[in-house]
Tab-separated table of C-alpha atoms in Angstrom:
chain	number	residue	atom	x	y	z
A	1	MET	CA	34.351	-8.477	40.332
A	2	ASN	CA	33.255	-10.122	43.589
A	3	ASP	CA	31.789	-6.795	44.780
A	4	ILE	CA	28.686	-7.695	42.802
A	5	LEU	CA	28.070	-10.538	45.255
A	6	ASP	CA	27.489	-8.006	48.020
A	7	LYS	CA	24.400	-6.597	46.313
A	8	THR	CA	21.022	-7.468	47.814
A	9	ALA	CA	18.891	-10.027	46.018
A	10	ARG	CA	16.478	-7.292	44.949
A	11	GLU	CA	19.294	-5.172	43.504
A	12	THR	CA	20.767	-8.161	41.698
A	13	VAL	CA	17.531	-9.220	40.009
A	14	ALA	CA	16.820	-5.603	39.054
A	15	ALA	CA	20.276	-5.401	37.467
A	16	PHE	CA	19.569	-8.601	35.525
A	17	ALA	CA	16.272	-7.195	34.258
A	18	ALA	CA	17.897	-3.893	33.268
A	19	LYS	CA	20.657	-5.839	31.447
A	20	GLN	CA	23.242	-4.062	33.585
A	21	LEU	CA	24.499	-7.350	35.015
A	22	SER	CA	24.530	-10.793	33.451
A	23	PRO	CA	23.465	-13.872	35.447
A	24	VAL	CA	26.540	-15.537	33.946
A	25	GLU	CA	28.862	-12.831	35.256
A	26	TYR	CA	27.238	-13.087	38.672
A	27	MET	CA	27.486	-16.880	38.745
A	28	GLN	CA	31.143	-16.782	37.689
A	29	ALA	CA	31.902	-14.455	40.597
A	30	LEU	CA	29.965	-16.683	42.982
A	31	ILE	CA	31.779	-19.827	41.830
A	32	ALA	CA	35.129	-18.104	42.255
A	33	ARG	CA	34.236	-17.058	45.807
A	34	VAL	CA	32.990	-20.531	46.717
A	35	GLU	CA	36.068	-22.264	45.323
A	36	ALA	CA	38.355	-19.884	47.217
A	37	SER	CA	36.401	-20.099	50.484
A	38	GLU	CA	35.150	-23.676	50.814
A	39	PRO	CA	38.454	-25.198	51.957
A	40	GLN	CA	38.185	-22.995	55.052
A	41	VAL	CA	34.396	-22.643	55.509
A	42	GLY	CA	32.995	-26.061	54.526
A	43	ALA	CA	29.400	-24.962	53.934
A	44	LEU	CA	28.252	-26.878	50.863
A	45	TYR	CA	26.935	-30.231	49.699
A	46	ALA	CA	26.115	-31.022	46.042
A	47	PHE	CA	27.871	-27.945	44.649
A	48	ARG	CA	27.772	-28.240	40.836
A	49	PRO	CA	29.384	-25.190	39.229
A	50	GLU	CA	29.101	-26.483	35.649
A	51	GLN	CA	25.332	-26.995	35.937
A	52	ALA	CA	24.946	-23.646	37.703
A	53	LEU	CA	26.727	-21.891	34.819
A	54	GLN	CA	24.488	-23.622	32.279
A	55	ASP	CA	21.432	-22.471	34.201
A	56	ALA	CA	22.837	-18.938	34.355
A	57	LYS	CA	23.371	-18.910	30.587
A	58	ALA	CA	19.755	-19.987	30.067
A	59	ALA	CA	18.576	-17.185	32.373
A	60	GLU	CA	20.768	-14.675	30.521
A	61	SER	CA	19.116	-15.694	27.231
A	62	ARG	CA	15.669	-15.207	28.702
A	63	TYR	CA	16.550	-11.731	29.991
A	64	MET	CA	18.026	-10.770	26.617
A	65	ALA	CA	14.743	-11.845	25.026
A	66	GLY	CA	12.760	-9.853	27.583
A	67	ALA	CA	11.073	-12.994	28.880
A	68	PRO	CA	12.386	-13.950	32.343
A	69	MET	CA	10.937	-17.143	33.797
A	70	GLY	CA	9.901	-15.520	37.093
A	71	ARG	CA	10.738	-13.001	39.760
A	72	LEU	CA	13.977	-14.802	40.765
A	73	ASP	CA	15.227	-15.758	37.312
A	74	GLY	CA	18.986	-16.303	37.338
A	75	MET	CA	19.323	-15.671	41.098
A	76	PRO	CA	21.535	-18.235	42.875
A	77	VAL	CA	20.017	-19.793	46.008
A	78	SER	CA	21.226	-22.529	48.331
A	79	VAL	CA	18.872	-24.889	50.159
A	80	LYS	CA	19.596	-27.044	53.184
A	81	GLU	CA	20.432	-30.680	52.510
A	82	LEU	CA	17.206	-31.790	54.268
A	83	ILE	CA	15.120	-29.977	51.620
A	84	ALA	CA	14.710	-32.514	48.818
A	85	THR	CA	15.940	-31.656	45.336
A	86	LYS	CA	15.045	-34.089	42.584
A	87	GLY	CA	17.815	-36.527	41.736
A	88	ASP	CA	19.916	-35.767	44.835
A	89	PRO	CA	20.183	-38.091	47.848
A	90	ILE	CA	19.105	-36.755	51.239
A	91	PRO	CA	21.732	-38.150	53.620
A	92	GLN	CA	20.266	-36.262	56.605
A	93	GLY	CA	23.787	-35.394	57.643
A	94	THR	CA	24.620	-38.952	58.658
A	95	ALA	CA	26.731	-41.748	57.201
A	96	ALA	CA	24.076	-44.201	58.418
A	97	VAL	CA	21.539	-43.382	55.681
A	98	ASP	CA	21.454	-45.058	52.252
A	99	LEU	CA	21.973	-42.545	49.441
A	100	VAL	CA	18.704	-42.760	47.522
A	101	PRO	CA	18.020	-39.964	44.991
A	102	ALA	CA	14.932	-37.873	45.750
A	103	THR	CA	12.126	-38.417	43.237
A	104	ALA	CA	10.803	-34.848	43.421
A	105	ASP	CA	11.648	-31.378	44.650
A	106	ALA	CA	10.326	-30.507	48.111
A	107	PRO	CA	7.925	-27.524	48.181
A	108	THR	CA	10.615	-24.901	48.795
A	109	ALA	CA	12.882	-26.143	46.016
A	110	ALA	CA	9.931	-26.469	43.628
A	111	ARG	CA	8.738	-22.902	44.232
A	112	LEU	CA	12.254	-21.509	43.797
A	113	ARG	CA	12.770	-23.286	40.493
A	114	GLU	CA	9.335	-22.173	39.227
A	115	ASP	CA	10.474	-18.568	39.624
A	116	GLY	CA	13.781	-19.203	37.863
A	117	ALA	CA	16.081	-19.346	40.882
A	118	ILE	CA	19.241	-21.402	40.413
A	119	ILE	CA	19.832	-23.887	43.235
A	120	PHE	CA	23.602	-23.800	42.844
A	121	ALA	CA	24.301	-25.979	45.900
A	122	LYS	CA	22.829	-27.515	49.000
A	123	THR	CA	24.143	-26.784	52.482
A	124	THR	CA	25.326	-29.080	55.247
A	125	CYS	CA	23.568	-30.218	58.395
A	126	PRO	CA	24.531	-32.487	61.327
A	127	ASP	CA	23.362	-36.074	61.824
A	128	TYR	CA	19.564	-36.221	61.453
A	129	GLY	CA	19.483	-32.431	61.762
A	130	MET	CA	19.431	-32.886	65.535
A	131	LEU	CA	22.397	-30.765	66.598
A	132	SER	CA	23.019	-27.060	66.764
A	133	SER	CA	26.393	-27.668	65.171
A	134	GLY	CA	28.250	-28.046	61.906
A	135	LEU	CA	29.463	-31.506	62.992
A	136	SER	CA	28.357	-34.422	60.787
A	137	THR	CA	29.414	-37.996	59.992
A	138	PHE	CA	28.539	-37.453	56.324
A	139	HIS	CA	29.389	-33.822	55.544
A	140	GLN	CA	32.576	-31.866	55.969
A	141	LEU	CA	32.822	-29.821	59.167
A	142	SER	CA	31.146	-26.445	58.643
A	143	ARG	CA	32.841	-23.569	60.433
A	144	ASN	CA	31.864	-20.079	61.490
A	145	PRO	CA	33.346	-17.628	58.946
A	146	TRP	CA	33.749	-14.956	61.630
A	147	LYS	CA	36.246	-17.207	63.421
A	148	LEU	CA	37.037	-20.569	61.867
A	149	SER	CA	37.788	-22.224	65.196
A	150	GLU	CA	34.173	-21.600	66.240
A	151	ASN	CA	30.858	-23.297	65.443
A	152	PRO	CA	28.274	-21.778	63.079
A	153	GLY	CA	25.482	-23.464	65.032
A	154	GLY	CA	22.804	-25.570	63.411
A	155	SER	CA	21.151	-27.549	62.322
A	156	SER	CA	21.155	-25.169	59.314
A	157	ALA	CA	24.912	-25.017	59.751
A	158	GLY	CA	26.038	-24.822	56.138
A	159	ALA	CA	23.404	-22.229	55.300
A	160	ALA	CA	24.760	-19.993	58.058
A	161	SER	CA	28.360	-20.532	56.988
A	162	ALA	CA	27.500	-19.845	53.330
A	163	GLY	CA	25.508	-16.720	54.134
A	164	ALA	CA	28.166	-15.202	56.372
A	165	ALA	CA	30.950	-16.060	53.910
A	166	GLY	CA	29.141	-14.217	51.104
A	167	TYR	CA	27.916	-17.037	48.869
A	168	GLY	CA	25.199	-14.716	47.581
A	169	PRO	CA	22.312	-13.336	49.654
A	170	LEU	CA	19.717	-16.153	49.581
A	171	HIS	CA	19.915	-19.314	51.685
A	172	ILE	CA	17.062	-21.477	52.962
A	173	GLY	CA	17.236	-23.505	56.170
A	174	THR	CA	14.809	-25.468	58.321
A	175	ASP	CA	13.864	-24.931	61.959
A	176	ILE	CA	12.173	-27.186	64.528
A	177	GLY	CA	13.706	-25.756	67.702
A	178	GLY	CA	15.754	-22.825	66.478
A	179	SER	CA	17.702	-24.315	63.573
A	180	VAL	CA	17.317	-21.194	61.417
A	181	ARG	CA	17.569	-18.575	64.177
A	182	LEU	CA	20.366	-20.123	66.255
A	183	PRO	CA	22.954	-20.339	63.440
A	184	ALA	CA	21.794	-16.989	62.055
A	185	GLY	CA	22.447	-15.478	65.478
A	186	TRP	CA	25.927	-16.973	65.733
A	187	THR	CA	26.890	-15.813	62.226
A	188	GLY	CA	25.291	-12.334	62.083
A	189	LEU	CA	22.575	-13.185	59.542
A	190	PHE	CA	18.888	-12.380	59.540
A	191	GLY	CA	17.087	-15.679	60.070
A	192	PHE	CA	13.297	-15.854	59.775
A	193	LYS	CA	11.032	-18.656	61.013
A	194	PRO	CA	7.527	-17.913	59.741
A	195	SER	CA	4.287	-18.990	61.396
A	196	LEU	CA	3.888	-22.739	61.140
A	197	GLY	CA	2.304	-23.532	57.779
A	198	ARG	CA	3.069	-20.174	56.160
A	199	MET	CA	5.878	-21.694	54.103
A	200	PRO	CA	4.923	-25.206	52.918
A	201	ILE	CA	7.295	-27.977	53.952
A	202	ASP	CA	7.553	-31.701	53.294
A	203	PRO	CA	8.011	-33.790	55.365
A	204	TYR	CA	6.169	-31.881	58.055
A	205	TYR	CA	6.338	-32.455	61.794
A	206	THR	CA	5.240	-30.683	64.961
A	207	GLY	CA	6.895	-27.262	64.921
A	208	ARG	CA	8.960	-27.851	61.770
A	209	CYS	CA	9.351	-24.821	59.466
A	210	ALA	CA	11.576	-23.668	56.645
A	211	GLY	CA	12.848	-20.111	56.428
A	212	PRO	CA	15.362	-17.765	54.786
A	213	MET	CA	18.809	-16.945	56.179
A	214	THR	CA	20.090	-13.752	54.596
A	215	PRO	CA	22.439	-10.799	55.149
A	216	THR	CA	19.553	-8.298	55.307
A	217	VAL	CA	15.880	-8.252	56.238
A	218	ASP	CA	14.979	-7.138	52.713
A	219	ASP	CA	16.655	-10.220	51.223
A	220	ALA	CA	14.374	-12.438	53.300
A	221	ALA	CA	11.293	-10.370	52.462
A	222	PHE	CA	12.198	-10.544	48.771
A	223	VAL	CA	12.184	-14.355	48.642
A	224	MET	CA	9.055	-14.901	50.763
A	225	PRO	CA	6.427	-14.370	47.996
A	226	THR	CA	8.013	-17.266	46.123
A	227	VAL	CA	8.507	-19.788	48.907
A	228	THR	CA	5.112	-19.220	50.552
A	229	ARG	CA	3.079	-20.266	47.517
A	230	PRO	CA	0.974	-23.326	48.395
A	231	ASP	CA	1.810	-27.007	48.058
A	232	TRP	CA	-0.702	-29.788	48.730
A	233	ARG	CA	1.937	-32.015	50.323
A	234	ASP	CA	2.023	-29.978	53.539
A	235	ALA	CA	-1.042	-30.964	55.544
A	236	THR	CA	-0.128	-28.327	58.163
A	237	SER	CA	-0.269	-25.446	55.672
A	238	LEU	CA	-2.146	-22.258	56.387
A	239	PRO	CA	-4.652	-21.066	53.786
A	240	TYR	CA	-2.566	-19.253	51.194
A	241	GLU	CA	-2.426	-15.458	51.440
A	242	ALA	CA	-0.699	-13.297	48.841
A	243	LEU	CA	0.879	-11.107	51.514
A	244	ASP	CA	2.776	-7.953	50.627
A	245	TRP	CA	6.122	-8.772	52.188
A	246	ASP	CA	7.578	-5.391	51.146
A	247	VAL	CA	6.290	-3.733	54.310
A	248	PRO	CA	7.914	-0.505	55.519
A	249	ALA	CA	9.874	-0.341	58.736
A	250	ALA	CA	7.556	-0.315	61.738
A	251	ASN	CA	6.730	2.815	63.689
A	252	VAL	CA	7.142	1.410	67.197
A	253	LYS	CA	5.914	4.482	69.070
A	254	GLY	CA	3.333	3.312	71.601
A	255	MET	CA	4.007	-0.376	70.870
A	256	LYS	CA	4.132	-2.660	73.912
A	257	ILE	CA	7.310	-4.692	73.599
A	258	GLY	CA	8.095	-7.510	75.993
A	259	LEU	CA	11.679	-8.070	77.088
A	260	MET	CA	12.554	-11.654	78.052
A	261	LEU	CA	16.103	-11.984	79.359
A	262	ASP	CA	15.420	-15.189	81.309
A	263	ALA	CA	14.374	-18.285	79.345
A	264	GLY	CA	13.116	-20.069	82.463
A	265	CYS	CA	15.547	-22.984	82.192
A	266	GLY	CA	18.554	-24.075	80.187
A	267	LEU	CA	21.758	-22.092	79.926
A	268	ASP	CA	21.735	-18.579	81.354
A	269	ALA	CA	22.501	-15.954	78.756
A	270	ASP	CA	26.102	-14.757	78.864
A	271	PRO	CA	26.525	-11.240	80.274
A	272	GLU	CA	27.627	-9.942	76.862
A	273	VAL	CA	24.492	-11.411	75.269
A	274	LYS	CA	22.178	-9.880	77.870
A	275	ALA	CA	23.891	-6.514	77.548
A	276	ALA	CA	23.535	-6.490	73.746
A	277	VAL	CA	19.835	-7.413	73.913
A	278	GLN	CA	19.244	-4.801	76.612
A	279	ARG	CA	20.877	-2.161	74.408
A	280	ALA	CA	18.566	-3.179	71.579
A	281	ALA	CA	15.555	-2.837	73.892
A	282	ASP	CA	16.819	0.599	74.955
A	283	THR	CA	16.899	1.573	71.273
A	284	PHE	CA	13.245	0.572	70.919
A	285	ALA	CA	12.419	2.580	74.048
A	286	ALA	CA	14.201	5.620	72.614
A	287	GLN	CA	11.928	5.311	69.558
A	288	GLY	CA	8.817	5.465	71.748
A	289	ALA	CA	8.071	1.825	72.506
A	290	GLU	CA	6.997	0.749	75.987
A	291	ILE	CA	9.379	-1.972	77.214
A	292	ILE	CA	7.690	-4.464	79.530
A	293	PRO	CA	9.667	-7.233	81.259
A	294	VAL	CA	7.942	-10.578	80.663
A	295	ALA	CA	8.288	-13.916	82.413
A	296	PRO	CA	9.598	-17.017	80.641
A	297	VAL	CA	7.222	-19.171	78.612
A	298	LEU	CA	9.276	-22.349	79.181
A	299	THR	CA	9.715	-24.550	82.253
A	300	ARG	CA	12.183	-27.313	83.063
A	301	GLU	CA	9.356	-29.850	82.820
A	302	MET	CA	8.501	-28.640	79.312
A	303	LEU	CA	12.073	-28.762	78.019
A	304	ASP	CA	12.777	-32.174	79.532
A	305	GLY	CA	9.466	-33.528	78.276
A	306	LEU	CA	10.248	-32.528	74.712
A	307	ASP	CA	13.677	-34.117	75.080
A	308	VAL	CA	12.042	-37.405	76.112
A	309	GLY	CA	9.656	-37.294	73.154
A	310	TRP	CA	12.380	-36.524	70.624
A	311	ARG	CA	14.766	-39.165	72.016
A	312	ALA	CA	12.047	-41.799	71.691
A	313	ARG	CA	11.171	-40.732	68.163
A	314	PHE	CA	14.747	-40.942	66.929
A	315	TRP	CA	15.500	-44.166	68.776
A	316	GLY	CA	12.536	-45.638	66.921
A	317	ILE	CA	14.121	-44.544	63.625
A	318	MET	CA	17.515	-45.927	64.606
A	319	GLN	CA	16.106	-49.291	65.671
A	320	GLY	CA	15.144	-49.814	62.034
A	321	LEU	CA	18.806	-49.707	61.016
A	322	SER	CA	21.188	-52.637	60.905
A	323	PRO	CA	23.815	-52.691	63.679
A	324	GLU	CA	26.444	-51.805	61.066
A	325	LYS	CA	24.478	-48.733	59.929
A	326	ARG	CA	23.713	-47.692	63.495
A	327	ASP	CA	27.410	-47.738	64.339
A	328	LYS	CA	27.953	-45.033	61.702
A	329	ILE	CA	25.778	-42.483	63.535
A	330	LEU	CA	27.603	-39.718	65.378
A	331	PRO	CA	28.265	-41.191	68.867
A	332	TYR	CA	26.775	-38.104	70.544
A	333	ILE	CA	23.469	-38.595	68.700
A	334	LEU	CA	23.430	-42.350	69.220
A	335	GLU	CA	24.057	-41.998	72.961
A	336	TRP	CA	21.343	-39.333	73.202
A	337	ALA	CA	18.687	-41.338	71.346
A	338	SER	CA	19.494	-44.796	72.725
A	339	SER	CA	18.748	-43.683	76.287
A	340	ALA	CA	15.075	-43.774	75.252
A	341	VAL	CA	15.139	-47.573	75.500
A	342	ASN	CA	14.319	-47.171	79.196
A	343	TYR	CA	11.312	-44.867	78.730
A	344	SER	CA	7.792	-46.156	79.255
A	345	PRO	CA	5.062	-45.316	76.728
A	346	ILE	CA	3.433	-43.132	79.368
A	347	GLU	CA	6.636	-41.108	79.833
A	348	VAL	CA	6.915	-40.547	76.086
A	349	ALA	CA	3.269	-39.489	75.798
A	350	ARG	CA	3.590	-37.101	78.724
A	351	GLY	CA	6.765	-35.702	77.234
A	352	PHE	CA	5.157	-34.994	73.884
A	353	ASP	CA	2.172	-33.427	75.663
A	354	GLN	CA	4.507	-30.702	76.923
A	355	THR	CA	4.318	-29.223	73.424
A	356	PHE	CA	0.716	-28.277	74.205
A	357	GLY	CA	1.789	-26.641	77.436
A	358	MET	CA	4.240	-24.497	75.479
A	359	ARG	CA	1.551	-23.642	72.970
A	360	ARG	CA	-0.595	-22.289	75.793
A	361	THR	CA	2.105	-20.202	77.498
A	362	CYS	CA	3.301	-18.780	74.179
A	363	ALA	CA	-0.230	-17.646	73.339
A	364	ALA	CA	-0.824	-16.247	76.828
A	365	VAL	CA	2.211	-13.952	76.854
A	366	PHE	CA	0.871	-12.049	73.840
A	367	GLN	CA	-2.162	-10.998	75.846
A	368	GLN	CA	0.227	-8.503	77.501
A	369	VAL	CA	2.476	-7.323	74.670
A	370	ASP	CA	2.578	-6.830	70.896
A	371	VAL	CA	6.096	-8.147	70.278
A	372	ILE	CA	8.772	-9.894	72.342
A	373	LEU	CA	12.527	-9.293	72.310
A	374	SER	CA	14.969	-11.844	73.724
A	375	PRO	CA	18.366	-13.356	73.135
A	376	VAL	CA	18.587	-15.975	70.403
A	377	ASN	CA	21.602	-17.875	71.718
A	378	PRO	CA	22.593	-17.890	75.380
A	379	SER	CA	26.297	-18.308	74.580
A	380	VAL	CA	28.656	-16.193	72.496
A	381	SER	CA	30.361	-19.132	70.740
A	382	TYR	CA	31.766	-22.636	71.171
A	383	PRO	CA	34.336	-24.817	69.357
A	384	ALA	CA	33.683	-25.889	65.775
A	385	ASP	CA	34.086	-29.593	66.541
A	386	TRP	CA	31.627	-29.655	69.452
A	387	ALA	CA	28.242	-31.276	68.911
A	388	SER	CA	26.434	-28.593	70.941
A	389	PRO	CA	27.207	-25.666	73.256
A	390	THR	CA	27.308	-28.086	76.236
A	391	ASN	CA	28.878	-30.942	74.210
A	392	ASP	CA	26.957	-33.250	76.556
A	393	PRO	CA	24.403	-35.678	75.046
A	394	MET	CA	22.593	-35.850	78.379
A	395	ARG	CA	22.100	-32.052	78.296
A	396	PRO	CA	21.444	-31.561	74.582
A	397	PHE	CA	18.859	-28.778	74.525
A	398	GLU	CA	20.059	-26.333	77.174
A	399	HIS	CA	20.758	-23.757	74.436
A	400	ILE	CA	17.332	-23.767	72.709
A	401	ALA	CA	15.216	-22.429	75.570
A	402	PHE	CA	14.801	-18.984	73.987
A	403	THR	CA	13.944	-20.298	70.504
A	404	MET	CA	12.171	-23.672	70.698
A	405	PRO	CA	8.927	-22.579	72.437
A	406	TRP	CA	7.935	-20.464	69.431
A	407	ASN	CA	8.128	-23.533	67.180
A	408	MET	CA	5.680	-25.347	69.440
A	409	GLY	CA	3.535	-22.223	69.799
A	410	GLU	CA	3.727	-21.639	66.022
A	411	GLN	CA	4.590	-17.922	66.295
A	412	PRO	CA	6.757	-16.151	63.693
A	413	ALA	CA	10.205	-15.307	65.023
A	414	ALA	CA	13.460	-13.941	63.679
A	415	SER	CA	17.084	-13.445	64.612
A	416	ILE	CA	18.837	-10.198	63.736
A	417	ASN	CA	22.347	-9.149	64.662
A	418	CYS	CA	22.444	-6.716	67.588
A	419	GLY	CA	26.162	-6.404	68.140
A	420	PHE	CA	29.397	-8.291	68.650
A	421	SER	CA	31.167	-9.791	71.621
A	422	ALA	CA	34.571	-8.637	72.819
A	423	SER	CA	35.968	-11.635	70.920
A	424	GLY	CA	34.364	-10.382	67.689
A	425	MET	CA	31.528	-12.910	67.459
A	426	PRO	CA	27.999	-11.868	66.386
A	427	ILE	CA	25.154	-11.700	68.913
A	428	GLY	CA	21.541	-12.298	67.865
A	429	LEU	CA	18.397	-10.467	68.956
A	430	GLN	CA	15.184	-12.506	68.675
A	431	ILE	CA	11.977	-10.748	67.592
A	432	VAL	CA	8.736	-12.696	68.100
A	433	ALA	CA	5.145	-11.740	67.208
A	434	PRO	CA	1.765	-13.482	67.673
A	435	ARG	CA	0.709	-16.300	65.363
A	436	PHE	CA	0.137	-15.167	61.781
A	437	ALA	CA	1.714	-11.721	62.426
A	438	ASP	CA	4.653	-12.543	60.158
A	439	LEU	CA	4.660	-9.083	58.599
A	440	THR	CA	4.994	-7.541	62.054
A	441	VAL	CA	8.261	-9.422	62.591
A	442	ILE	CA	9.555	-8.226	59.231
A	443	ALA	CA	8.516	-4.614	59.852
A	444	VAL	CA	9.978	-4.488	63.373
A	445	ALA	CA	13.189	-6.118	62.166
A	446	LYS	CA	13.475	-3.569	59.356
A	447	ALA	CA	13.114	-0.765	61.873
A	448	TYR	CA	15.827	-2.178	64.094
A	449	GLU	CA	18.114	-2.824	61.118
A	450	ASP	CA	17.709	0.812	60.054
A	451	TRP	CA	18.676	2.053	63.533
A	452	ARG	CA	21.566	-0.406	63.824
A	453	GLY	CA	22.964	0.280	60.366
A	454	PRO	CA	24.484	-2.190	57.895
A	455	ILE	CA	27.119	-4.792	58.690
A	456	ASN	CA	30.142	-3.751	56.631
A	457	ASN	CA	32.770	-6.186	57.868
A	458	TRP	CA	31.459	-9.571	56.713
A	459	PRO	CA	34.268	-12.179	56.668
A	460	ARG	CA	35.630	-13.005	53.224
A	461	TYR	CA	38.102	-15.706	52.186
A	462	ASP	CA	38.533	-14.827	48.500
A	463	ALA	CA	40.491	-11.601	48.868
């Protein structure tokens, strides 16, 4: 019965519409898989199987009457805890936050519900969403389904764990420095960060996006028409375009593709990571693309400046807490943020200004090439109970040097699996295109996915 969960989202909705598969049958299979897997995987927050079944029964009735609510009617979807859902608290991954129910759905949740999707659960994140880890003082520890001793990454940790463990094909995360792409890379998923403003988000912040994390490129493309519809609450939104996300795989012959194997600072990519990305680039070359080595877009000054700005911002938030609440924050995060007490206002302003330097270098590199390939994560894996790949609060962002610049530059970027390490862990290839060229990322990713072939050995814990 659980084989139906391995269908793509498009195939599943088509089967609902053709009355070949019931949303109730699908939801029952999903609930069974979740209940069998969660003790090991630890991906979910606010999982309500009874409500999900009621919603599935309502969708089944609509299909039987030939009147589905929308293009995703009856399709289970998870959303990251940080994405507000009406009536649910938003703990932000930390025990320090009061549990106040959200008064409205955030844009992503609202659009999904409008099209009939069933938000069957939310997914975990670390304290304040500021770690690339499944470690949290509020949520259970999320683990990497490929190897439970290892970390799924983050901050969209639970979304990555759920996607890799087969909790259906559609999961939505958020990304301000790589928080969709990093965990997607470590768990073998396709993770897509659209151009800033393409997918409305609330609350918004410099570089903050939401995006799908899915087993296939087509799953992500299938959900994008829904989640990109406009919402007035996002003052950073792009003018709405009804894009055709069902683009064919790109013909890369003659395309100039940049290859960036050096991030400019931070952790050096492991040899296995570099080798996998180089093999992917060789595949593009074999298909007629011109591979052009490109220099890094990030400097040490830029990365450290952003660190200063973010520390100061979060220390400001934490100063508003009582000492008792502050003591509940993950010690790693508290140590990281509290160091900002010694920064001058000028240092903080200069640090934040580095985002504009990144914006310039990210735009400049696309004067040479059409698309850029790079690693997503510099490391193959790290322990599940570590707060970050360095596990050092004084070196917190050494692993985001390949991903974070594109948040500040606002370019669309994706992670797609390009192989496995000798230890069996997934390795992610990053595909980046110029601002607003979201469909180029999708088309190039589809091409690479076709050449690579499907992943047929996803980890499962309900056998």
